[in-house]
Amino acid sequence: MRSTGRLLSRQIGRSAPLALICGACIGAAIVYGQSSILGVSTNQSLKLLTLFTLQFVTPFGVSLIWALRCAPLHLHSRRPTGPASSVRGHDVLAWPGWVATAVLASLLLLPWFQGGAILGGLLMAPRSGQGLQSELYEIIRLSRPGLVLQCFGQAAVFTATCYLILQRKLAAITRSAGHVALQLADALTECLMALLILQAILLLVLPPFSGSRA
């Protein structure tokens, strides 16, 4: 339990700053593109920012950041040090806990990413007559519980998928006792492809911007 807590703390420490910066850049780009380039009103730009990030960008982003920043930690912490058979037996018993740790790490990154997106969007939004407080209230109002839960669920599924890909690569490392860099490069590529496929499926299954309806 203590080692799991340390690993979780290290994952958040490695990933949270990147999640905050990426979220802020994406939020600023969305609002700037809508308000300054397309001439959309500030309220509509912030509405699009909230719905687009919660439904698509944030769960995809935190899962990808977890894969990029935390996958090396998992490979390093779980690199086989004993007989292959004993390592495989231990992994069979322990992998559900490792999946839970990975999912929890990505869920803890959600406020960093989404908060960065909101902050970046507010900073780039032209000031309207309502003022910053009213704009922030509108963002909070649009962040309905169902939409937030959907975001958490997508992030959990995306991250669990990335972890299972990583687990398969770890088994390959266990068998070959080497080639960690090659297996990690393959795992990250496969994680990206899996996330894109899952996102495309969600676009077909879930109606975009469904949270805009009351």
XYZ file of C-alpha atoms in Angstrom:
214
model
C 0.000 0.000 0.000
C 2.785 2.410 0.902
C 4.649 1.686 -2.341
C 1.432 2.209 -4.300
C 0.934 5.558 -2.593
C 4.471 6.600 -3.447
C 4.003 5.569 -7.056
C 0.733 7.496 -7.266
C 2.388 10.565 -5.754
C 5.247 10.356 -8.245
C 2.821 10.019 -11.145
C 0.883 13.118 -10.100
C 4.107 15.042 -9.524
C 5.372 14.173 -12.998
C 2.095 14.773 -14.808
C 0.178 17.579 -13.074
C 2.297 20.510 -14.360
C 2.083 19.212 -17.929
C -1.684 18.692 -17.588
C -2.129 22.245 -16.323
C -0.007 23.778 -19.104
C -1.622 21.694 -21.871
C -5.099 22.484 -20.586
C -4.348 26.208 -20.431
C -2.936 26.257 -23.968
C -5.883 24.334 -25.389
C -8.420 26.461 -23.531
C -6.777 29.675 -24.699
C -6.636 28.427 -28.300
C -10.316 27.423 -28.324
C -11.557 30.731 -26.939
C -9.195 32.831 -29.039
C -10.139 31.011 -32.224
C -13.835 31.377 -31.515
C -13.954 34.959 -30.262
C -11.129 36.698 -32.105
C -11.026 34.818 -35.406
C -14.628 33.686 -35.919
C -16.246 36.561 -34.060
C -18.271 34.376 -31.692
C -19.495 36.039 -28.504
C -17.605 35.504 -25.259
C -20.433 33.526 -23.666
C -20.711 31.181 -26.644
C -16.939 30.725 -26.729
C -16.843 29.767 -23.043
C -19.826 27.455 -23.555
C -18.040 25.673 -26.389
C -14.880 25.503 -24.285
C -16.684 23.846 -21.377
C -18.608 21.306 -23.426
C -15.805 20.472 -25.857
C -13.174 19.941 -23.172
C -15.368 17.909 -20.810
C -16.729 15.670 -23.556
C -13.631 15.163 -25.678
C -10.391 16.966 -24.923
C -9.919 16.488 -21.169
C -10.417 12.684 -20.908
C -8.290 12.139 -24.010
C -5.633 14.565 -22.787
C -5.187 13.211 -19.272
C -5.024 9.619 -20.541
C -2.381 10.521 -23.105
C -0.403 12.515 -20.528
C -0.551 9.549 -18.159
C 0.795 7.275 -20.886
C 3.604 9.670 -21.818
C 4.695 10.619 -18.309
C 3.788 7.638 -16.139
C 4.286 4.600 -18.359
C 8.095 4.765 -17.875
C 7.528 4.762 -14.101
C 5.428 1.624 -14.359
C 7.974 -0.149 -16.531
C 10.793 0.828 -14.191
C 8.960 -0.100 -10.982
C 7.741 -3.423 -12.364
C 10.777 -4.493 -14.388
C 11.384 -8.180 -13.647
C 14.103 -8.836 -11.061
C 13.490 -12.524 -10.396
C 12.537 -15.703 -12.270
C 10.093 -15.055 -15.072
C 7.547 -17.557 -13.721
C 7.434 -15.928 -10.281
C 7.151 -12.453 -11.813
C 4.249 -13.549 -13.998
C 2.513 -15.171 -11.028
C 2.888 -12.016 -8.978
C 1.526 -9.854 -11.828
C -1.559 -12.034 -12.205
C -2.427 -11.349 -8.572
C -1.375 -7.686 -8.502
C -2.464 -6.235 -11.858
C -5.994 -5.143 -10.762
C -4.404 -2.930 -8.129
C -2.005 -1.488 -10.682
C -4.924 -0.730 -13.022
C -6.753 1.014 -10.183
C -3.647 3.071 -9.411
C -3.288 4.141 -13.043
C -6.975 5.070 -13.321
C -6.875 6.980 -10.034
C -3.830 8.919 -11.204
C -5.584 9.980 -14.413
C -8.724 10.982 -12.509
C -6.642 13.134 -10.178
C -5.186 14.835 -13.247
C -8.635 15.837 -14.521
C -8.989 18.935 -12.285
C -5.522 20.097 -13.338
C -6.264 19.772 -17.042
C -9.802 21.111 -16.920
C -8.841 23.890 -14.531
C -6.017 24.899 -16.850
C -8.413 24.914 -19.813
C -10.873 27.154 -17.970
C -8.098 29.468 -16.782
C -6.613 29.771 -20.265
C -10.036 30.361 -21.789
C -10.939 33.077 -19.289
C -7.631 34.845 -19.794
C -8.074 34.908 -23.574
C -11.776 35.781 -23.597
C -12.643 39.394 -24.420
C -14.221 40.953 -21.368
C -17.976 41.199 -21.781
C -20.395 43.400 -19.918
C -21.139 40.558 -17.490
C -17.643 40.489 -16.034
C -15.314 37.688 -14.990
C -17.465 36.495 -12.092
C -20.508 35.971 -14.294
C -18.426 34.166 -16.930
C -17.015 31.824 -14.298
C -20.512 31.158 -12.958
C -21.674 30.292 -16.473
C -18.843 27.784 -16.848
C -19.753 26.185 -13.523
C -23.422 26.057 -14.533
C -22.567 24.291 -17.787
C -20.405 21.721 -15.971
C -23.384 19.572 -15.080
C -22.860 16.468 -12.886
C -23.772 14.107 -15.727
C -21.244 15.710 -18.047
C -18.541 15.617 -15.391
C -19.265 11.952 -14.614
C -19.088 11.162 -18.328
C -15.688 12.858 -18.450
C -14.457 10.811 -15.475
C -15.804 7.598 -17.000
C -14.142 8.227 -20.354
C -10.826 9.012 -18.680
C -11.047 5.811 -16.623
C -11.730 3.662 -19.702
C -9.023 5.380 -21.752
C -6.394 5.032 -19.037
C -7.298 1.423 -18.274
C -6.870 0.648 -21.967
C -3.450 2.301 -21.975
C -2.475 0.310 -18.908
C -3.536 -2.999 -20.465
C -1.368 -2.204 -23.476
C 1.476 -1.448 -21.093
C 0.841 -4.708 -19.221
C 1.153 -6.654 -22.472
C 4.461 -4.940 -23.209
C 5.643 -5.681 -19.683
C 4.932 -9.369 -20.280
C 7.070 -9.175 -23.431
C 9.887 -7.606 -21.412
C 9.542 -10.379 -18.842
C 9.921 -13.017 -21.531
C 12.837 -11.364 -23.319
C 14.491 -9.731 -20.267
C 15.445 -6.669 -22.261
C 14.583 -4.176 -25.002
C 12.752 -1.872 -22.586
C 13.168 1.201 -24.808
C 11.750 -0.551 -27.874
C 8.816 -1.977 -25.946
C 8.076 1.424 -24.409
C 8.122 3.131 -27.811
C 5.743 0.502 -29.186
C 3.482 0.816 -26.129
C 3.183 4.600 -26.448
C 2.366 4.332 -30.154
C -0.267 1.695 -29.487
C -1.722 3.782 -26.645
C -2.137 6.758 -28.976
C -3.801 4.627 -31.642
C -6.122 3.002 -29.086
C -7.135 6.396 -27.703
C -7.911 7.709 -31.177
C -10.021 4.647 -31.962
C -11.923 4.888 -28.667
C -12.514 8.598 -29.219
C -13.848 7.934 -32.711
C -16.211 5.278 -31.325
C -17.469 7.698 -28.693
C -18.103 10.326 -31.360
C -20.337 7.804 -33.129
C -22.121 6.605 -29.981
C -22.505 9.786 -27.926
C -24.107 12.893 -29.474
C -21.614 15.772 -29.480
C -22.376 18.640 -27.098
C -25.296 16.757 -25.585
C -24.559 18.634 -22.369
C -25.791 21.848 -23.971
C -29.355 20.640 -23.623
C -31.166 21.227 -20.380
